[in-house]
Coordinates of C-alpha atoms in Angstrom, one line a residue:
X1 CA -13.5 6.0 -20.5
X2 CA -10.3 7.9 -19.7
X3 CA -8.8 10.7 -21.8
X4 CA -6.1 13.3 -21.4
X5 CA -5.6 16.7 -23.0
X6 CA -3.3 19.6 -22.3
X7 CA -4.0 23.2 -21.5
X8 CA -2.0 26.0 -19.8
X9 CA -2.1 28.8 -17.3
X10 CA 0.3 31.4 -16.1
X11 CA 2.4 31.5 -13.0
X12 CA 4.1 34.9 -12.5
X13 CA 5.4 35.9 -15.9
X14 CA 5.8 32.3 -17.2
X15 CA 3.5 29.8 -18.7
X16 CA 2.7 26.5 -17.0
X17 CA 1.3 23.4 -18.8
X18 CA -1.7 21.9 -17.2
X19 CA -2.6 18.2 -17.8
X20 CA -6.4 17.8 -18.0
X21 CA -7.4 14.2 -17.1
X22 CA -11.0 13.3 -17.8
X23 CA -12.8 10.1 -16.7
X24 CA -16.3 9.3 -17.8
X25 CA -18.0 6.3 -16.2
X26 CA -21.3 4.8 -15.3
X27 CA -23.0 6.0 -12.1
X28 CA -25.1 8.8 -10.9
X29 CA -24.8 11.8 -13.4
X30 CA -22.3 14.3 -12.0
X31 CA -19.6 16.7 -13.2
X32 CA -16.7 17.3 -10.7
X33 CA -13.5 19.3 -11.3
X34 CA -10.7 18.7 -8.9
X35 CA -7.1 19.9 -8.7
X36 CA -7.4 23.2 -6.8
X37 CA -9.7 25.0 -9.3
X38 CA -10.8 28.6 -8.6
X39 CA -14.4 29.7 -8.9
X40 CA -14.0 30.7 -12.5
X41 CA -12.5 27.2 -13.4
X42 CA -15.3 25.4 -11.6
X43 CA -17.8 27.4 -13.7
X44 CA -16.2 26.0 -16.8
X45 CA -18.4 22.9 -16.6
X46 CA -21.5 25.0 -17.4
X47 CA -19.8 26.8 -20.3
X48 CA -18.3 23.5 -21.6
X49 CA -21.5 21.5 -21.5
X50 CA -23.6 24.3 -23.1
X51 CA -21.0 25.0 -25.8
X52 CA -20.9 21.3 -26.7
X53 CA -24.7 21.1 -26.9
X54 CA -24.9 24.3 -29.1
X55 CA -22.2 22.8 -31.4
X56 CA -24.7 20.1 -32.3
X57 CA -23.3 17.3 -30.1
X58 CA -24.9 15.4 -27.2
X59 CA -23.1 13.6 -24.4
X60 CA -24.5 10.7 -22.4
X61 CA -25.5 11.4 -18.8
X62 CA -22.5 9.9 -17.0
X63 CA -20.4 10.5 -14.0
X64 CA -17.6 12.8 -15.1
X65 CA -14.5 13.6 -13.0
X66 CA -11.9 16.1 -14.3
X67 CA -8.5 16.4 -12.6
X68 CA -6.2 19.4 -13.3
X69 CA -2.6 18.4 -12.7
X70 CA -0.4 19.4 -11.0
X71 CA -3.1 19.3 -8.4
X72 CA -1.1 21.3 -5.7
X73 CA -1.1 24.6 -7.7
X74 CA -4.2 26.8 -7.8
X75 CA -5.7 27.3 -11.2
X76 CA -7.7 30.4 -12.1
X77 CA -9.3 32.1 -15.1
X78 CA -11.1 30.7 -18.2
X79 CA -7.9 29.4 -20.0
X80 CA -8.9 25.8 -19.5
X81 CA -12.3 25.8 -21.1
X82 CA -11.1 24.4 -24.4
X83 CA -8.9 21.6 -23.1
X84 CA -11.7 20.5 -20.7
X85 CA -14.1 20.4 -23.6
X86 CA -11.7 18.4 -25.8
X87 CA -11.0 16.0 -23.0
X88 CA -14.7 15.5 -22.4
X89 CA -15.3 14.8 -26.1
X90 CA -12.4 12.4 -26.2
X91 CA -13.6 10.5 -23.1
X92 CA -17.0 10.1 -24.9
X93 CA -15.3 8.7 -28.0
X94 CA -16.3 11.7 -30.2
X95 CA -12.7 12.9 -30.9
X96 CA -9.8 10.4 -31.2
X97 CA -7.4 10.7 -28.4
X98 CA -4.4 10.1 -30.6
X99 CA -5.3 13.3 -32.7
X100 CA -4.5 15.4 -29.6
X101 CA -1.0 14.1 -29.0
X102 CA 1.5 17.0 -28.5
X103 CA -1.4 19.5 -29.0
X104 CA -2.1 22.4 -26.6
X105 CA -5.5 24.1 -26.2
X106 CA -5.8 27.6 -24.8
X107 CA -9.1 29.4 -25.1
X108 CA -12.3 30.4 -23.4
X109 CA -15.6 29.1 -24.7
X110 CA -18.8 31.1 -25.1
X111 CA -22.2 29.3 -24.5
X112 CA -22.6 29.0 -28.3
X113 CA -19.2 27.4 -28.7
X114 CA -17.2 30.4 -30.0
X115 CA -13.6 30.6 -29.0
X116 CA -12.8 33.7 -27.0
X117 CA -9.4 35.3 -26.3
X118 CA -7.5 34.9 -23.0
X119 CA -4.6 36.6 -21.3
X120 CA -1.1 35.1 -21.3
X121 CA -1.1 33.2 -24.5
X122 CA 2.5 34.2 -25.4
X123 CA 4.1 32.8 -22.2
X124 CA 1.9 29.7 -22.6
X125 CA 3.1 29.2 -26.2
X126 CA 6.7 29.7 -25.2
X127 CA 6.4 27.0 -22.5
X128 CA 4.6 24.7 -24.9
X129 CA 7.5 24.9 -27.3
X130 CA 9.9 24.2 -24.5
X131 CA 8.0 21.1 -23.5
X132 CA 7.9 19.7 -27.0
X133 CA 4.3 20.5 -28.1
X134 CA 3.9 20.8 -31.9
X135 CA 0.5 22.5 -32.2
X136 CA -1.5 25.0 -30.3
X137 CA -5.2 26.0 -30.7
X138 CA -6.1 29.5 -29.7
X139 CA -8.9 32.1 -30.3
X140 CA -8.4 34.4 -33.3
X141 CA -7.6 37.4 -31.2
X142 CA -4.7 35.5 -29.7
X143 CA -3.3 34.3 -33.0
X144 CA -0.7 37.1 -33.3
X145 CA 0.7 36.4 -29.8
X146 CA 1.1 32.7 -30.5
X147 CA 2.7 33.3 -33.9
X148 CA 5.6 35.2 -32.1
X149 CA 7.0 31.8 -31.2
X150 CA 8.8 29.9 -33.9
X151 CA 8.6 26.2 -34.6
X152 CA 5.1 25.6 -33.2
X153 CA 2.1 25.3 -35.5
X154 CA -0.7 27.7 -34.6
X155 CA -4.4 27.2 -35.3
X156 CA -7.0 29.9 -34.7
X157 CA -10.5 28.5 -35.3
X158 CA -13.7 30.5 -34.8
X159 CA -15.6 27.9 -32.8
X160 CA -15.5 24.5 -31.1
X161 CA -17.2 22.8 -34.1
X162 CA -14.2 23.7 -36.3
X163 CA -11.8 22.3 -33.8
X164 CA -13.7 19.0 -33.7
X165 CA -14.0 18.8 -37.5
X166 CA -10.2 19.3 -37.8
X167 CA -9.3 16.7 -35.3
X168 CA -11.6 14.0 -36.7
X169 CA -10.3 14.8 -40.2
X170 CA -13.7 16.0 -41.5
X171 CA -12.5 19.5 -42.5
X172 CA -8.9 20.5 -42.0
X173 CA -7.9 24.0 -40.8
X174 CA -5.1 26.0 -42.3
X175 CA -2.4 27.2 -39.9
X176 CA -3.0 30.8 -38.7
X177 CA -1.4 33.8 -40.3
X178 CA -0.7 37.2 -38.8
X179 CA -3.8 39.3 -38.5
X180 CA -3.3 43.0 -39.1
X181 CA -4.9 45.1 -36.4
X182 CA -5.7 48.8 -36.2
X183 CA -4.6 48.6 -32.5
X184 CA -1.2 47.3 -33.5
X185 CA 1.7 49.0 -31.7
X186 CA 3.4 49.6 -35.0
X187 CA 0.6 52.0 -35.9
X188 CA 1.1 54.2 -32.9
X189 CA 2.9 57.4 -33.4
X190 CA 4.6 59.6 -30.7
X191 CA 4.8 63.3 -31.3
X192 CA 6.9 63.9 -28.2
X193 CA 10.4 65.3 -28.8
X194 CA 13.0 67.2 -26.8
X195 CA 13.0 69.8 -29.6
X196 CA 9.7 71.1 -28.1
X197 CA 11.4 71.8 -24.7
X198 CA 12.6 75.4 -24.5
X199 CA 15.4 76.1 -22.0
X200 CA 16.0 73.6 -19.1
X201 CA 19.5 72.8 -20.4
X202 CA 20.7 71.3 -17.1
X203 CA 17.6 69.1 -16.8
X204 CA 17.9 67.8 -20.3
X205 CA 21.6 67.0 -19.8
X206 CA 20.8 65.2 -16.6
X207 CA 18.1 63.1 -18.3
X208 CA 20.5 62.3 -21.1
X209 CA 22.9 60.9 -18.5
X210 CA 20.1 59.0 -16.9
X211 CA 19.1 57.5 -20.2
X212 CA 22.6 56.6 -21.1
X213 CA 23.3 54.8 -17.8
X214 CA 19.9 53.7 -16.7
X215 CA 20.0 56.0 -13.6
X216 CA 17.0 57.0 -11.5
X217 CA 16.1 60.7 -11.4
X218 CA 14.2 63.1 -9.1
X219 CA 13.2 66.4 -10.5
X220 CA 12.1 69.2 -8.1
X221 CA 10.5 72.3 -9.5
X222 CA 7.7 74.8 -9.2
X223 CA 4.4 74.1 -10.9
X224 CA 4.5 74.6 -14.7
X225 CA 8.3 74.4 -15.0
X226 CA 8.1 71.4 -17.4
X227 CA 8.9 68.4 -15.2
X228 CA 6.2 66.2 -16.7
X229 CA 7.0 67.4 -20.2
X230 CA 10.6 66.5 -19.8
X231 CA 9.9 63.0 -18.2
X232 CA 7.5 62.1 -21.1
X233 CA 10.3 62.7 -23.6
X234 CA 12.9 60.4 -22.0
X235 CA 11.5 57.4 -23.9
X236 CA 12.4 59.1 -27.2
X237 CA 16.1 59.1 -26.4
X238 CA 16.4 55.5 -25.1
X239 CA 18.1 52.8 -27.2
X240 CA 15.8 50.3 -29.0
X241 CA 15.1 47.1 -27.2
X242 CA 16.8 43.9 -28.1
X243 CA 14.7 41.0 -29.3
X244 CA 15.0 39.3 -25.9
X245 CA 14.0 42.5 -24.1
X246 CA 11.0 43.0 -26.4
X247 CA 9.9 39.4 -25.8
X248 CA 10.1 39.9 -22.1
X249 CA 8.0 43.0 -22.2
X250 CA 5.5 41.5 -24.5
X251 CA 5.1 38.5 -22.1
X252 CA 4.3 40.8 -19.3
X253 CA 1.7 42.8 -21.2
X254 CA 0.2 39.5 -22.5
X255 CA -0.3 38.3 -18.9
X256 CA -1.7 41.6 -17.9
X257 CA -4.2 41.6 -20.8
X258 CA -2.8 44.8 -22.2
X259 CA -1.3 43.6 -25.4
X260 CA -2.8 45.6 -28.3
X261 CA -3.2 43.7 -31.5
X262 CA -1.1 40.8 -30.2
X263 CA 2.1 42.0 -31.9
X264 CA 5.6 42.2 -30.4
X265 CA 6.1 45.4 -28.3
X266 CA 9.2 47.1 -29.7
X267 CA 9.0 50.5 -27.9
X268 CA 10.2 50.8 -24.3
X269 CA 7.3 51.1 -21.9
X270 CA 6.4 54.3 -20.2
X271 CA 4.1 54.0 -17.2
X272 CA 2.8 56.9 -15.2
X273 CA 0.5 55.6 -12.4
X274 CA -1.6 58.2 -10.6
X275 CA -0.5 59.1 -7.1
X276 CA -3.8 57.6 -5.7
X277 CA -2.7 54.2 -6.9
X278 CA -2.6 51.4 -4.3
X279 CA 0.5 49.5 -3.3
X280 CA -0.8 46.5 -5.3
X281 CA -1.4 48.6 -8.4
X282 CA 2.1 50.0 -8.1
X283 CA 4.2 46.9 -7.4
X284 CA 1.7 44.1 -8.0
X285 CA -0.3 41.9 -5.8
X286 CA -3.8 40.5 -5.3
X287 CA -5.0 37.1 -4.1
X288 CA -3.5 35.7 -7.3
X289 CA -0.5 38.1 -7.7
X290 CA -0.6 40.1 -10.9
X291 CA 2.1 42.5 -12.2
X292 CA 1.9 46.1 -11.2
X293 CA 3.1 49.4 -12.8
X294 CA 6.7 48.6 -11.7
X295 CA 6.7 45.4 -13.7
X296 CA 4.8 47.0 -16.6
X297 CA 7.6 49.4 -16.9
X298 CA 10.2 46.7 -17.2
X299 CA 13.0 47.8 -19.6
X300 CA 11.4 51.2 -19.7
X301 CA 10.4 54.3 -17.7
X302 CA 8.4 54.4 -14.5
X303 CA 7.3 58.0 -14.0
X304 CA 5.9 59.0 -10.6
X305 CA 4.5 62.6 -10.8
X306 CA 3.6 64.3 -7.5
X307 CA 6.1 61.9 -5.9
X308 CA 5.4 62.8 -2.2
X309 CA 1.6 62.4 -2.7
X310 CA 1.9 58.6 -3.1
X311 CA 1.1 56.7 0.0
X312 CA 4.1 56.2 2.2
X313 CA 3.7 52.4 2.2
X314 CA 3.7 52.4 -1.6
X315 CA 6.8 54.5 -1.8
X316 CA 8.7 52.4 0.7
X317 CA 7.9 49.2 -1.1
X318 CA 9.8 50.6 -4.1
X319 CA 13.1 50.1 -2.3
X320 CA 13.5 46.4 -3.3
X321 CA 12.7 46.9 -7.0
X322 CA 15.1 49.8 -7.2
X323 CA 17.9 47.9 -5.6
X324 CA 17.3 44.3 -6.8
X325 CA 15.4 45.1 -10.1
X326 CA 12.7 42.5 -9.2
X327 CA 9.5 42.3 -7.1
X328 CA 8.8 39.3 -4.9
X329 CA 5.2 38.8 -3.8
X330 CA 4.3 36.2 -1.2
X331 CA 0.7 35.0 -0.8
X332 CA -0.8 31.8 0.7
X333 CA -1.4 30.5 -2.8
X334 CA 2.1 31.3 -4.2
X335 CA 5.3 33.2 -4.0
X336 CA 6.1 34.9 -7.3
X337 CA 8.9 37.1 -8.6
X338 CA 8.2 39.7 -11.3
X339 CA 11.0 41.5 -13.2
X340 CA 11.3 45.2 -12.5
X341 CA 14.3 46.5 -14.4
X342 CA 13.1 50.1 -14.6
X343 CA 14.5 53.6 -14.8
X344 CA 12.6 55.6 -12.2
X345 CA 11.8 59.3 -12.9
X346 CA 10.1 61.2 -10.2
X347 CA 8.8 64.8 -10.1
X348 CA 7.7 66.9 -7.2
X349 CA 7.1 70.4 -6.0
X350 CA 9.6 71.9 -3.6
X351 CA 6.8 72.4 -0.9
X352 CA 3.1 71.8 -0.5
X353 CA 2.1 75.2 -2.0
X354 CA 4.7 74.7 -4.8
X355 CA 6.5 78.1 -4.7
X356 CA 9.4 77.6 -2.3
X357 CA 12.5 79.1 -3.7
X358 CA 10.8 80.9 -6.5
X359 CA 11.7 84.6 -6.9
X360 CA 8.4 85.8 -8.2
X361 CA 6.0 83.9 -5.9
X362 CA 5.8 83.8 -2.1
X363 CA 5.8 80.5 -0.4
X364 CA 2.8 80.3 2.0
X365 CA 3.8 77.0 3.8
X366 CA 4.5 76.9 7.5
X367 CA 7.5 75.3 9.0
X368 CA 5.4 72.4 10.2
X369 CA 4.0 71.8 6.7
X370 CA 7.5 71.9 5.2
X371 CA 8.7 69.3 7.8
X372 CA 5.7 67.0 7.2
X373 CA 6.2 67.3 3.4
X374 CA 9.9 66.4 3.7
X375 CA 9.1 63.4 5.9
X376 CA 7.0 61.8 3.2
X377 CA 10.2 60.8 1.4
X378 CA 12.5 58.7 3.5
X379 CA 16.3 58.8 3.4
X380 CA 16.7 55.2 2.3
X381 CA 14.4 55.8 -0.6
X382 CA 16.1 59.0 -1.7
X383 CA 19.4 57.3 -1.4
X384 CA 18.4 55.0 -4.2
X385 CA 17.9 57.8 -6.6
X386 CA 21.1 58.6 -8.5
X387 CA 20.4 62.1 -9.9
X388 CA 18.6 64.9 -8.1
X389 CA 18.0 68.1 -10.1
X390 CA 16.2 71.4 -9.7
X391 CA 13.9 72.5 -12.6
X392 CA 13.4 76.2 -12.4
X393 CA 10.6 78.2 -14.1
X394 CA 11.3 78.9 -17.8
X395 CA 12.3 82.5 -18.6
X396 CA 10.3 84.5 -21.1
X397 CA 13.3 84.8 -23.4
X398 CA 13.6 81.0 -23.5
X399 CA 9.9 80.1 -24.0
X400 CA 9.4 82.8 -26.7
X401 CA 12.5 81.9 -28.7
X402 CA 11.9 80.7 -32.2
X403 CA 15.2 78.7 -32.2
X404 CA 14.4 75.0 -31.9
X405 CA 16.1 73.0 -29.1
X406 CA 18.2 69.9 -29.9
X407 CA 15.9 67.1 -31.2
X408 CA 15.6 63.7 -29.5
X409 CA 17.3 62.0 -32.4
X410 CA 20.6 63.8 -31.8
X411 CA 20.5 63.2 -28.1
X412 CA 19.6 59.5 -28.7
X413 CA 22.7 59.1 -30.9
X414 CA 24.9 60.0 -28.0
X415 CA 22.9 57.8 -25.6
X416 CA 23.2 54.8 -28.0
X417 CA 26.9 55.3 -28.4
X418 CA 27.4 55.4 -24.6
X419 CA 25.2 52.3 -24.2
X420 CA 27.3 50.4 -26.8
X421 CA 30.4 51.1 -24.8
X422 CA 28.7 49.8 -21.6
X423 CA 27.3 46.7 -23.3
X424 CA 30.8 45.8 -24.5
X425 CA 32.3 46.4 -21.1
X426 CA 29.6 44.7 -19.1
X427 CA 28.9 41.7 -21.5
X428 CA 30.8 39.2 -19.3
X429 CA 28.5 40.1 -16.4
X430 CA 25.2 39.7 -18.3
X431 CA 24.1 43.3 -17.7
X432 CA 23.9 46.2 -20.1
X433 CA 24.1 49.5 -18.3
X434 CA 26.1 51.2 -15.6
X435 CA 23.3 51.5 -13.1
X436 CA 23.2 47.7 -12.8
X437 CA 26.8 47.4 -11.6
X438 CA 27.6 45.9 -8.2
X439 CA 30.3 47.2 -5.8
X440 CA 32.8 44.6 -7.0
X441 CA 32.2 45.5 -10.6
X442 CA 32.6 49.2 -9.8
X443 CA 36.1 48.5 -8.3
X444 CA 37.1 46.5 -11.3
X445 CA 35.5 48.6 -14.2
X446 CA 35.7 52.2 -12.9
X447 CA 39.3 53.3 -12.9
X448 CA 39.9 56.9 -11.6
X449 CA 42.7 59.3 -11.7
X450 CA 44.1 60.9 -8.6
X451 CA 42.0 64.1 -8.9
X452 CA 38.8 62.0 -9.1
X453 CA 39.8 60.0 -6.0
X454 CA 40.7 63.1 -4.0
X455 CA 37.4 64.7 -4.9
X456 CA 35.4 61.6 -4.0
X457 CA 37.2 61.3 -0.7
X458 CA 36.5 64.9 0.1
X459 CA 32.8 64.5 -0.7
X460 CA 32.6 61.3 1.4
X461 CA 34.1 63.0 4.5
X462 CA 32.3 66.3 4.1
X463 CA 28.7 65.1 3.4
X464 CA 28.9 61.8 5.4
X465 CA 27.4 59.9 2.5
X466 CA 26.4 56.3 2.7
X467 CA 28.2 53.4 1.0
X468 CA 25.3 53.2 -1.4
X469 CA 25.6 56.9 -2.3
X470 CA 29.3 56.4 -2.8
X471 CA 28.7 53.6 -5.4
X472 CA 26.0 55.6 -7.1
X473 CA 28.2 58.6 -7.6
X474 CA 30.8 56.5 -9.2
X475 CA 28.2 54.9 -11.5
X476 CA 26.9 58.3 -12.7
X477 CA 30.5 59.4 -13.2
X478 CA 31.2 56.3 -15.2
X479 CA 28.2 57.2 -17.5
X480 CA 29.4 60.8 -17.9
X481 CA 32.8 59.4 -18.8
X482 CA 31.3 57.1 -21.4
X483 CA 29.4 60.0 -22.9
X484 CA 32.7 61.8 -23.1
X485 CA 34.4 58.7 -24.6
X486 CA 36.9 58.5 -21.8
X487 CA 38.1 55.2 -20.3
X488 CA 39.3 56.9 -17.1
X489 CA 37.0 58.7 -14.7
X490 CA 38.5 62.1 -14.0
X491 CA 37.8 64.9 -11.5
X492 CA 35.3 66.7 -13.8
X493 CA 33.3 63.5 -14.1
X494 CA 33.2 63.0 -10.4
X495 CA 32.5 66.7 -9.8
X496 CA 29.5 66.6 -12.1
X497 CA 28.1 63.4 -10.6
X498 CA 28.4 64.9 -7.1
X499 CA 26.7 68.1 -8.3
X500 CA 23.8 66.1 -9.8
X501 CA 23.3 64.5 -6.4
X502 CA 24.3 67.3 -4.0
X503 CA 20.8 68.5 -3.2
X504 CA 19.9 64.9 -2.1
X505 CA 22.0 65.0 1.0
X506 CA 20.0 67.7 2.7
X507 CA 16.9 65.6 2.3
X508 CA 18.2 62.2 3.0

């Protein structure tokens, strides 16, 4: 007998519906799965048969062939356990085929028949809704994810027996409701605030500009000057994500298996991978490409501490994400594109020993060590960083002061106001911050007075900057003007943007 059910898997950051075709016929007993299954999918036959048996059902010994369509796309993971089981039961006449019309199944099965959670349920549910499915069956730990999608009925049974009883009309299940979790993102609380940062006024102002315009930043300073402390507080001055942005980020974390509690992520991500991270961990990869730290930072902050200590190959592969705001990974099995719209914040010491330029400590590095340290960061990579600032050691008078610095809330108000100006200006182009502007947009949207043009021309001729640096100076100046509430970019705005990038030229 032939039966057909529907499951799903993920491809990049999107869901993909898989048609599970089951044929059970007379012949030598066998159980074959075709359609480019991975090893974990092939193992499903043992989990499925044992789960059905331990649910109190017995199947005839027949020849079973299961096809996973489309057959030319590799399937991996345990997401197809439940649809395979339901197709097998339908092929043996235990569950009516018509009861599974427009129903998607997405769960792993334990040997006793319990439904276990899987990664990627949110993009699967979104795709199911797009393709006209009316119901989805998932494990209880995935219920909150599926419930983020409107207009599709979600069921979250405990085990296979409950799914069967519901479909044959023996005992109907109630639609799932949101499950409160102690791990929910809403329960998290961040104590970080710019009010805790004493001194470092230039660095804080530069990070405010970066947050307002989505600009990349490189901080150079001696050990203990507060670079990491500053970077970790940038998230507290960023605008709230829109619903569309929150859904994009939640999809990514769902696929990566990092979604706590299954609820919608509303805070902008902050990722700080260690400098020993591999290239695949940083930008994504693997036999079946998975998102890396760059994609996990989408619409948020990617913080790279000890910037020159990252592998050179890992750093150079950042060029494409910083320029195109996406990562394309090609493998034999697939070519996938992951979103990477991030604000990059980097921190580094001025030299290997860390004390170059400090008045109170002597630098012990040789000229050869200094040259090798500088070579770790290529000119093309540094050219993609908009703001480059020095972070000096905090003075005693500043760190011992009892006067609180400006809190994140006040800084955030200015950032949000500047972003609102940008969103209104950039709405026709479907972008939302100055850092995303192209050269043609810059020419159209960044009017300058004569003083600004003269200063920009002088800088271009004197420092022999690249066309990319030219554009990025104007982008930063446009953000500074937005923070000032000015429609026209003047000489002061260009001058500050050049100053925030001036130390870059000696390294690039």
